[in-house]
XYZ file of C-alpha atoms in Angstrom:
530
model
C 7.264 -6.230 -42.471
C 5.407 -3.503 -40.182
C 6.264 0.288 -40.068
C 6.661 -0.076 -36.505
C 8.955 -2.819 -36.034
C 11.839 -0.478 -35.618
C 10.617 -0.199 -31.780
C 8.683 -2.799 -31.648
C 8.163 -4.695 -28.400
C 7.760 -8.445 -27.693
C 4.388 -9.296 -25.437
C 3.619 -12.631 -23.791
C -0.261 -12.977 -23.002
C -1.324 -15.502 -20.309
C -4.818 -16.423 -20.182
C -6.586 -19.147 -17.381
C -9.505 -20.117 -18.252
C -10.040 -21.775 -15.376
C -8.915 -19.430 -12.898
C -11.799 -19.604 -10.214
C -12.330 -23.588 -10.469
C -8.133 -24.296 -10.456
C -8.269 -22.440 -7.488
C -11.153 -23.963 -5.275
C -9.510 -27.421 -6.437
C -6.349 -26.475 -5.739
C -7.403 -25.369 -2.317
C -9.849 -28.432 -1.640
C -7.493 -31.137 -2.932
C -7.723 -32.871 -5.819
C -8.534 -35.974 -3.703
C -11.320 -34.633 -2.208
C -14.266 -37.079 -2.329
C -16.748 -33.622 -3.008
C -14.214 -32.819 -6.635
C -14.438 -36.774 -7.806
C -18.364 -36.275 -8.714
C -17.743 -34.615 -12.166
C -18.609 -32.070 -13.331
C -17.399 -28.709 -11.243
C -18.766 -25.366 -11.788
C -18.517 -22.350 -10.148
C -21.451 -20.158 -10.472
C -22.682 -15.923 -9.505
C -25.333 -13.811 -9.382
C -25.990 -11.964 -12.390
C -28.715 -9.500 -13.661
C -31.201 -11.185 -10.735
C -30.007 -15.022 -11.917
C -27.713 -17.580 -10.765
C -25.339 -18.001 -13.813
C -22.431 -20.200 -14.380
C -19.365 -18.401 -13.690
C -16.003 -20.943 -14.381
C -16.307 -24.680 -15.029
C -13.934 -27.771 -15.902
C -13.364 -29.986 -18.378
C -15.624 -32.535 -17.230
C -18.371 -30.060 -17.291
C -17.798 -28.614 -20.714
C -18.160 -32.242 -21.649
C -21.121 -32.460 -20.336
C -22.662 -29.275 -22.635
C -22.561 -26.849 -20.368
C -21.419 -23.518 -20.797
C -20.589 -20.403 -19.066
C -23.401 -18.289 -18.714
C -26.147 -20.558 -18.777
C -28.206 -20.370 -15.542
C -28.080 -23.114 -12.436
C -31.480 -24.244 -13.168
C -30.824 -25.231 -16.951
C -27.417 -26.690 -15.826
C -29.267 -29.205 -13.073
C -31.339 -30.623 -15.482
C -29.164 -31.043 -17.905
C -25.951 -32.680 -15.029
C -28.064 -33.389 -12.175
C -24.713 -34.837 -10.503
C -23.070 -31.030 -10.787
C -20.999 -29.548 -8.407
C -21.406 -26.180 -7.431
C -19.630 -23.723 -6.097
C -20.018 -20.096 -4.632
C -17.692 -17.452 -6.698
C -15.356 -15.904 -4.808
C -13.737 -13.228 -6.958
C -11.759 -11.034 -4.358
C -9.570 -14.496 -3.600
C -9.692 -15.004 -7.596
C -7.887 -11.430 -7.773
C -5.451 -12.912 -5.154
C -4.533 -16.068 -6.877
C -4.420 -14.215 -9.667
C -1.514 -11.711 -8.263
C 0.212 -14.394 -6.935
C 0.656 -15.898 -9.888
C 2.000 -12.363 -11.397
C 4.233 -12.640 -8.591
C 5.528 -15.940 -9.712
C 5.895 -14.534 -13.279
C 8.439 -11.697 -11.790
C 11.307 -13.956 -12.232
C 10.724 -13.924 -16.288
C 10.372 -10.437 -16.130
C 9.741 -7.517 -14.002
C 7.164 -6.038 -16.292
C 4.377 -7.725 -15.570
C 0.626 -6.292 -15.993
C -2.692 -7.785 -14.317
C -5.516 -8.099 -17.784
C -8.475 -9.309 -15.833
C -10.108 -10.765 -14.961
C -8.022 -14.007 -15.489
C -5.462 -12.682 -17.705
C -1.581 -11.416 -17.499
C 0.766 -9.555 -19.708
C 4.501 -9.701 -19.713
C 7.093 -7.788 -21.598
C 9.204 -10.130 -22.747
C 11.357 -7.367 -24.671
C 15.150 -8.521 -24.561
C 14.722 -11.397 -21.642
C 13.711 -14.223 -23.923
C 17.267 -15.221 -24.788
C 17.913 -15.946 -20.774
C 15.722 -18.811 -21.049
C 16.620 -20.050 -24.305
C 14.545 -17.959 -26.734
C 10.743 -17.225 -27.002
C 9.675 -20.866 -27.222
C 11.451 -22.414 -24.511
C 10.217 -19.328 -22.728
C 6.302 -19.926 -23.450
C 6.794 -24.156 -22.601
C 8.530 -23.306 -19.292
C 5.711 -21.401 -17.711
C 2.813 -23.069 -19.332
C 4.474 -26.138 -17.854
C 4.819 -25.045 -14.723
C 1.320 -23.156 -14.447
C -0.049 -26.895 -16.053
C 1.810 -28.607 -13.177
C 0.346 -26.461 -10.542
C -3.174 -27.663 -11.308
C -4.330 -24.429 -13.788
C -5.577 -24.789 -17.351
C -3.158 -21.756 -19.527
C -3.530 -20.525 -22.843
C -0.539 -18.533 -23.774
C 0.841 -16.803 -26.693
C 3.558 -14.364 -27.892
C 3.264 -11.038 -30.224
C 4.392 -7.175 -30.840
C 1.256 -6.188 -29.057
C -0.589 -6.878 -25.934
C -3.726 -7.446 -27.821
C -2.878 -9.506 -30.453
C -0.710 -11.867 -28.154
C -4.152 -11.557 -26.143
C -6.547 -12.622 -29.017
C -4.939 -15.470 -30.181
C -4.811 -16.904 -26.212
C -8.772 -16.488 -26.603
C -8.566 -19.139 -29.368
C -5.365 -21.380 -29.066
C -2.583 -22.001 -26.777
C 1.275 -22.033 -27.883
C 1.543 -19.507 -30.973
C 4.618 -16.991 -31.546
C 3.796 -14.513 -33.970
C 6.684 -12.893 -35.529
C 6.603 -9.048 -36.146
C 4.866 -7.684 -38.923
C 2.313 -11.232 -39.328
C -0.196 -10.041 -36.498
C -3.171 -9.372 -39.289
C -2.562 -12.790 -40.777
C -2.238 -14.822 -37.974
C -5.697 -13.049 -36.371
C -7.769 -12.678 -40.222
C -9.614 -16.461 -39.823
C -10.021 -16.318 -35.805
C -13.952 -15.287 -34.424
C -14.748 -11.692 -33.873
C -15.643 -12.894 -30.042
C -11.420 -13.824 -29.365
C -11.549 -9.670 -29.488
C -13.040 -9.468 -26.549
C -14.934 -5.977 -27.481
C -17.937 -6.683 -25.462
C -21.179 -8.787 -26.366
C -22.862 -6.158 -27.599
C -20.382 -5.307 -29.942
C -20.062 -9.027 -31.191
C -23.448 -9.501 -31.589
C -23.890 -6.554 -34.084
C -20.427 -7.662 -35.960
C -22.234 -11.229 -36.390
C -25.605 -9.581 -37.067
C -23.759 -7.580 -39.680
C -22.664 -10.892 -41.582
C -18.642 -9.932 -39.873
C -18.073 -13.411 -38.349
C -14.018 -13.526 -38.489
C -11.335 -10.674 -37.751
C -10.629 -10.634 -41.474
C -13.994 -9.914 -42.097
C -14.079 -6.964 -40.052
C -10.429 -5.991 -41.261
C -12.100 -5.800 -45.168
C -14.318 -2.998 -44.066
C -13.343 0.674 -44.215
C -12.047 2.300 -40.431
C -14.794 5.199 -41.005
C -17.701 2.729 -41.342
C -16.747 0.209 -38.027
C -15.812 3.739 -36.025
C -19.291 4.881 -37.256
C -20.925 2.078 -35.949
C -18.876 0.578 -33.234
C -16.920 3.658 -31.661
C -13.372 4.645 -32.268
C -12.506 2.465 -29.216
C -13.283 -0.823 -31.191
C -11.744 0.698 -33.983
C -8.029 1.610 -32.137
C -8.555 -2.214 -30.657
C -8.915 -3.833 -34.132
C -5.459 -1.974 -35.492
C -3.722 -3.284 -32.273
C -4.582 -6.592 -33.036
C -3.884 -6.380 -36.749
C -0.189 -5.098 -35.674
C -1.115 -1.596 -36.990
C -0.647 0.172 -33.117
C -0.047 -0.222 -30.195
C -0.553 0.473 -26.302
C 1.685 0.161 -23.284
C 1.076 -2.433 -20.923
C 0.331 -0.414 -17.178
C 3.057 -2.876 -14.724
C 1.748 -3.520 -11.542
C 4.912 -2.237 -9.929
C 7.312 0.376 -11.552
C 10.889 -0.828 -12.859
C 13.885 -0.877 -10.161
C 16.418 1.432 -11.303
C 19.299 -1.654 -10.672
C 18.418 -5.569 -10.395
C 20.748 -7.933 -9.701
C 19.689 -11.624 -9.240
C 20.680 -14.992 -8.609
C 19.649 -17.852 -9.707
C 20.205 -21.665 -8.380
C 20.221 -25.039 -10.229
C 19.837 -26.522 -6.712
C 17.194 -25.156 -4.390
C 19.145 -22.910 -1.273
C 17.501 -23.031 2.071
C 19.997 -22.853 5.141
C 20.296 -19.255 6.158
C 23.770 -19.118 6.026
C 23.764 -19.838 2.191
C 21.141 -17.403 1.529
C 22.827 -14.713 3.460
C 25.889 -14.928 1.685
C 24.265 -15.245 -1.709
C 22.795 -11.730 -0.276
C 25.763 -10.137 0.239
C 27.462 -10.714 -3.223
C 24.188 -9.530 -4.492
C 24.798 -6.503 -2.557
C 28.173 -6.293 -3.643
C 26.954 -6.673 -7.391
C 24.507 -3.838 -7.180
C 26.725 -1.302 -4.940
C 28.936 -1.969 -7.926
C 26.487 -1.089 -10.554
C 25.637 1.649 -8.713
C 28.999 3.472 -8.290
C 29.818 3.818 -11.677
C 27.225 6.075 -12.325
C 27.579 7.776 -8.518
C 24.546 6.280 -7.165
C 23.917 4.947 -4.223
C 20.300 3.607 -2.891
C 17.420 4.630 -0.936
C 15.140 2.257 -1.374
C 16.137 -1.660 -1.593
C 14.145 -4.414 -1.971
C 15.295 -8.340 -2.106
C 12.470 -11.050 -3.322
C 12.745 -14.360 -2.699
C 11.731 -17.055 -5.067
C 10.609 -20.370 -3.892
C 10.360 -23.759 -6.004
C 6.751 -24.020 -5.049
C 5.833 -20.624 -6.649
C 5.534 -18.259 -3.286
C 7.134 -14.973 -3.671
C 8.467 -13.214 -0.234
C 9.509 -9.671 -0.688
C 11.244 -7.796 1.952
C 12.028 -4.232 1.795
C 14.062 -1.607 3.553
C 13.825 2.429 3.256
C 17.289 4.593 4.111
C 17.513 8.247 5.384
C 21.021 8.423 3.201
C 22.383 6.900 -0.415
C 24.038 3.802 0.618
C 27.021 3.056 -1.001
C 28.282 0.009 0.814
C 27.608 -3.754 0.992
C 28.109 -4.161 4.553
C 25.961 -1.369 5.514
C 22.807 -3.685 3.001
C 23.829 -6.411 4.533
C 23.057 -5.054 8.004
C 19.944 -2.993 7.349
C 18.804 -6.543 6.067
C 19.697 -8.398 8.730
C 18.336 -6.215 10.594
C 14.729 -6.550 8.858
C 15.181 -10.429 8.549
C 15.723 -10.885 12.369
C 12.410 -8.743 13.011
C 10.136 -10.438 10.632
C 6.729 -11.733 13.150
C 6.462 -13.999 9.964
C 9.927 -15.288 9.101
C 11.028 -16.009 5.824
C 10.108 -19.732 5.523
C 12.267 -21.790 2.456
C 10.163 -24.139 2.198
C 11.632 -26.509 -0.004
C 14.308 -24.126 -1.262
C 14.628 -21.079 -3.211
C 15.806 -21.159 -6.572
C 16.211 -17.335 -7.487
C 17.192 -14.542 -5.084
C 16.996 -10.888 -6.492
C 18.285 -7.830 -5.249
C 17.086 -4.208 -6.642
C 17.173 -0.726 -6.378
C 13.946 0.947 -6.221
C 15.175 3.937 -5.409
C 18.549 5.883 -5.943
C 20.252 8.880 -5.539
C 22.911 10.981 -6.912
C 25.563 10.486 -3.848
C 27.049 13.913 -2.823
C 30.699 13.663 -1.826
C 31.580 15.452 0.917
C 34.999 16.428 2.809
C 34.758 13.687 5.779
C 37.954 13.583 6.950
C 37.912 17.067 8.901
C 34.542 17.784 9.520
C 33.215 16.004 12.626
C 29.359 16.769 11.869
C 29.715 15.065 8.623
C 30.675 11.814 10.428
C 27.911 12.374 13.413
C 25.146 12.782 10.680
C 26.341 9.727 8.714
C 26.534 7.847 11.859
C 23.351 9.032 13.489
C 22.102 8.282 10.196
C 22.963 4.781 9.861
C 20.951 4.441 13.974
C 18.095 5.101 12.383
C 18.397 2.886 9.403
C 18.696 -0.034 10.990
C 16.037 0.715 14.092
C 13.725 1.860 10.903
C 14.439 -1.987 9.713
C 13.453 -3.618 12.587
C 10.880 -1.841 13.974
C 9.443 0.135 10.595
C 10.132 3.435 9.395
C 6.978 5.276 10.198
C 7.859 4.306 13.990
C 10.989 6.658 14.125
C 9.740 10.013 13.955
C 11.319 13.629 14.556
C 9.055 16.617 14.708
C 8.837 19.659 13.010
C 7.470 23.255 13.144
C 4.761 24.128 11.794
C 2.952 27.658 10.610
C -0.076 27.926 13.671
C -0.827 28.998 16.357
C -3.556 26.021 17.094
C -1.417 24.078 19.595
C -2.381 20.651 18.290
C -1.279 21.550 15.152
C 2.148 23.333 15.822
C 4.074 19.963 15.869
C 4.119 17.700 12.838
C 5.629 14.192 13.288
C 7.628 12.746 10.096
C 9.917 9.602 9.192
C 12.969 10.440 10.513
C 14.620 9.150 7.686
C 13.174 11.085 5.156
C 12.875 14.435 7.245
C 16.147 13.888 9.559
C 18.001 16.862 7.533
C 14.847 18.986 8.097
C 14.427 18.274 11.446
C 17.974 19.381 11.888
C 17.676 22.863 10.437
C 14.423 23.734 11.759
C 13.923 27.160 13.334
C 11.761 26.738 17.212
C 10.660 29.176 19.289
C 13.429 30.117 21.863
C 11.962 30.104 25.530
C 12.768 33.556 27.117
C 15.222 33.390 30.209
C 13.731 33.456 33.449
C 10.541 33.009 32.707
C 8.361 30.036 32.992
C 7.161 27.766 29.849
C 4.456 28.727 28.037
C 3.626 25.822 26.713
C 3.661 22.519 28.964
C 6.222 19.590 28.756
C 3.314 17.074 27.901
C 1.082 18.121 25.193
C -2.290 15.172 25.103
C -3.064 14.128 21.651
C -7.007 14.669 22.362
C -7.603 17.688 24.969
C -9.158 15.394 28.154
C -12.653 16.808 29.584
C -12.998 18.206 32.857
C -15.838 19.400 35.308
C -16.043 22.905 36.149
C -18.253 23.883 38.530
C -18.018 27.122 38.374
C -15.979 30.659 36.857
C -15.504 33.636 36.597
C -17.500 35.582 34.555
C -17.056 36.466 31.303
C -13.180 35.768 30.623
C -11.996 34.101 33.931
C -10.457 30.994 35.537
C -12.467 27.795 37.335
C -11.654 28.307 41.293
C -11.903 24.154 40.803
C -11.928 21.504 38.588
C -12.526 17.656 38.609
C -10.381 15.426 35.863
C -10.086 12.070 35.976
C -12.076 12.016 39.131
C -10.500 13.594 41.345
C -10.447 17.318 42.290
C -8.004 20.073 42.201
C -7.843 23.005 43.863
C -6.650 26.530 41.708
C -4.407 28.429 44.086
C -2.348 29.990 41.496
C -3.537 31.273 37.264
C -1.388 32.669 34.787
C -3.725 33.610 31.796
C -6.259 33.666 29.957
C -4.060 33.271 26.734
C -6.636 33.596 23.754
C -6.603 31.661 20.698
C -9.290 31.879 17.764
C -9.407 29.064 15.251
C -8.044 29.212 11.804
C -11.081 30.626 9.613
C -9.726 30.206 6.717
C -8.836 26.609 6.789
C -10.927 23.809 6.955
C -13.619 23.244 10.172
C -11.732 26.724 11.314
C -15.035 27.498 12.682
C -14.221 26.247 15.938
C -15.337 28.202 19.231
C -12.709 30.415 20.634
C -10.087 29.320 23.113
C -9.005 30.828 26.360
C -5.623 29.178 27.792
C -4.907 29.031 31.382
C -1.633 27.769 33.279
C -3.149 26.736 36.672
C -1.183 25.351 39.742
C -3.645 22.910 42.264
C -2.938 22.750 46.142
C -0.070 19.973 45.656
C 2.121 21.757 42.988
C 0.615 20.224 40.032
C 0.290 22.486 36.993
C -1.819 22.239 34.389
C -2.523 23.913 30.948
C -6.629 24.179 30.740
C -8.730 26.126 28.474
C -12.566 27.107 28.008
C -13.882 25.872 24.846
C -15.572 29.244 24.051
C -16.628 32.503 25.263
C -19.714 33.382 27.610
C -22.971 34.119 25.840
C -20.693 35.524 23.183
C -20.094 31.961 20.584
C -22.655 31.513 17.909
C -25.925 29.509 19.019
C -26.077 25.962 17.638
C -28.990 24.341 15.682
C -31.600 25.203 17.585
C -31.218 29.038 18.803
C -30.074 27.917 22.198
C -26.246 29.630 23.323
C -23.831 26.968 22.506
C -22.526 25.288 26.080
C -19.285 26.236 27.088
C -16.920 23.365 27.660
C -13.260 23.124 29.696
C -10.140 20.460 28.750
C -7.244 19.821 29.986
C -4.671 20.123 27.287
C -1.181 19.464 28.687
C 0.777 19.088 32.211
C 4.010 21.155 32.986
C 7.239 19.292 35.161
């Protein structure tokens, strides 16, 4: 047995060698006349030449291969059907298949361009063992029109190497070297340059390479290839990088017959919520982020997530949040022919701090406010429910920051805002524009006086009362803080409207522009008083 067997994982590698052409055939339809003309290939421009990127079984039988120029392929097979490569669509299809694989294990990683890794450690028995799991996945993908090669081993590289040669192999821990030794060196996927170099050196199989000294291989082909070889032989391992982090808690329900009605779906989601709350309660935790995943029988997966401001520990609250979220979906949850698996997970949890809730009215008020924010956020989105926090700056448009209420409610309650002076008018307007709006000032008192009139939104306002100026210089120690100095004025016109305007720059005192001329002085309205 291998020295690494004590903690060795089990990795299932999936390879879809004809993903681009299989995707196109699924999209166009197998009954399309264009696809009835054999064979079919996908081409892409590489090195200023149009080469075959993927091909179907009929093209292989006709003597075509990946990397063959399109002109040569047409000479061999004049009736060739050609499609253009679309790597973005291929990537999307691979990610959709990865979503479908989540039903078997939450640890799914991409192996670009056309492969996947699944960490099935400890979960294969749920599907009848590794052999049964391999057959289930391969059969399901084959029925959906994909050519697939799959293998299971204790290292990802070993499993991947096996899929490039044959499908359906399951290698026990410690038998990796024996399994991969007879395979050609191209199965390692080390690149054309290294593969050609090995063959020129007379090393045609992985076993030939393994028989040579490691220092010789490293000196010739680099340490990366040596590590790749060791992993293929089962003498080392490298962790896979799952697409999604493993949730803290997961509960799921599989159905022998697909469910499609809203009532049954809601009932099962509520039962899962109760199971999740029970599991979290044992460790004194509550959920801050919840995800419900619905797996359709046709392979499509829909995931709905909700965030909470405080750790949730009650089943009815989870039910209410998901009900609000599902009711507000622009794209309703479509069960198709039904869901055969529903999963509920808590991807982020926190320890619940117990508080005296019977006597403290403030605690009840905070709980109700937090619950209200969670419900509104579930319906319209968490980014649309905000609170404002003061910032340590004197620049007006930067003095307040809008943040998500769910995550900053406590900070907003404890924030210290500048207090208004009794019997004094407010120093800042009730309404502050996101962007100051320019105004036209025909003349003003020089060097730092207010305007006598100004035009804003094509309306001219005569100034009757003025307070100011309040001079604010830009923060030079911050990025882009070298802007002109501002002089702010509180202005009242003849109709009683009160404005907060400023002059952007000082007359004949600001730095010159790129041409050496004095920088122009501009006026803006920044807000309106009540």
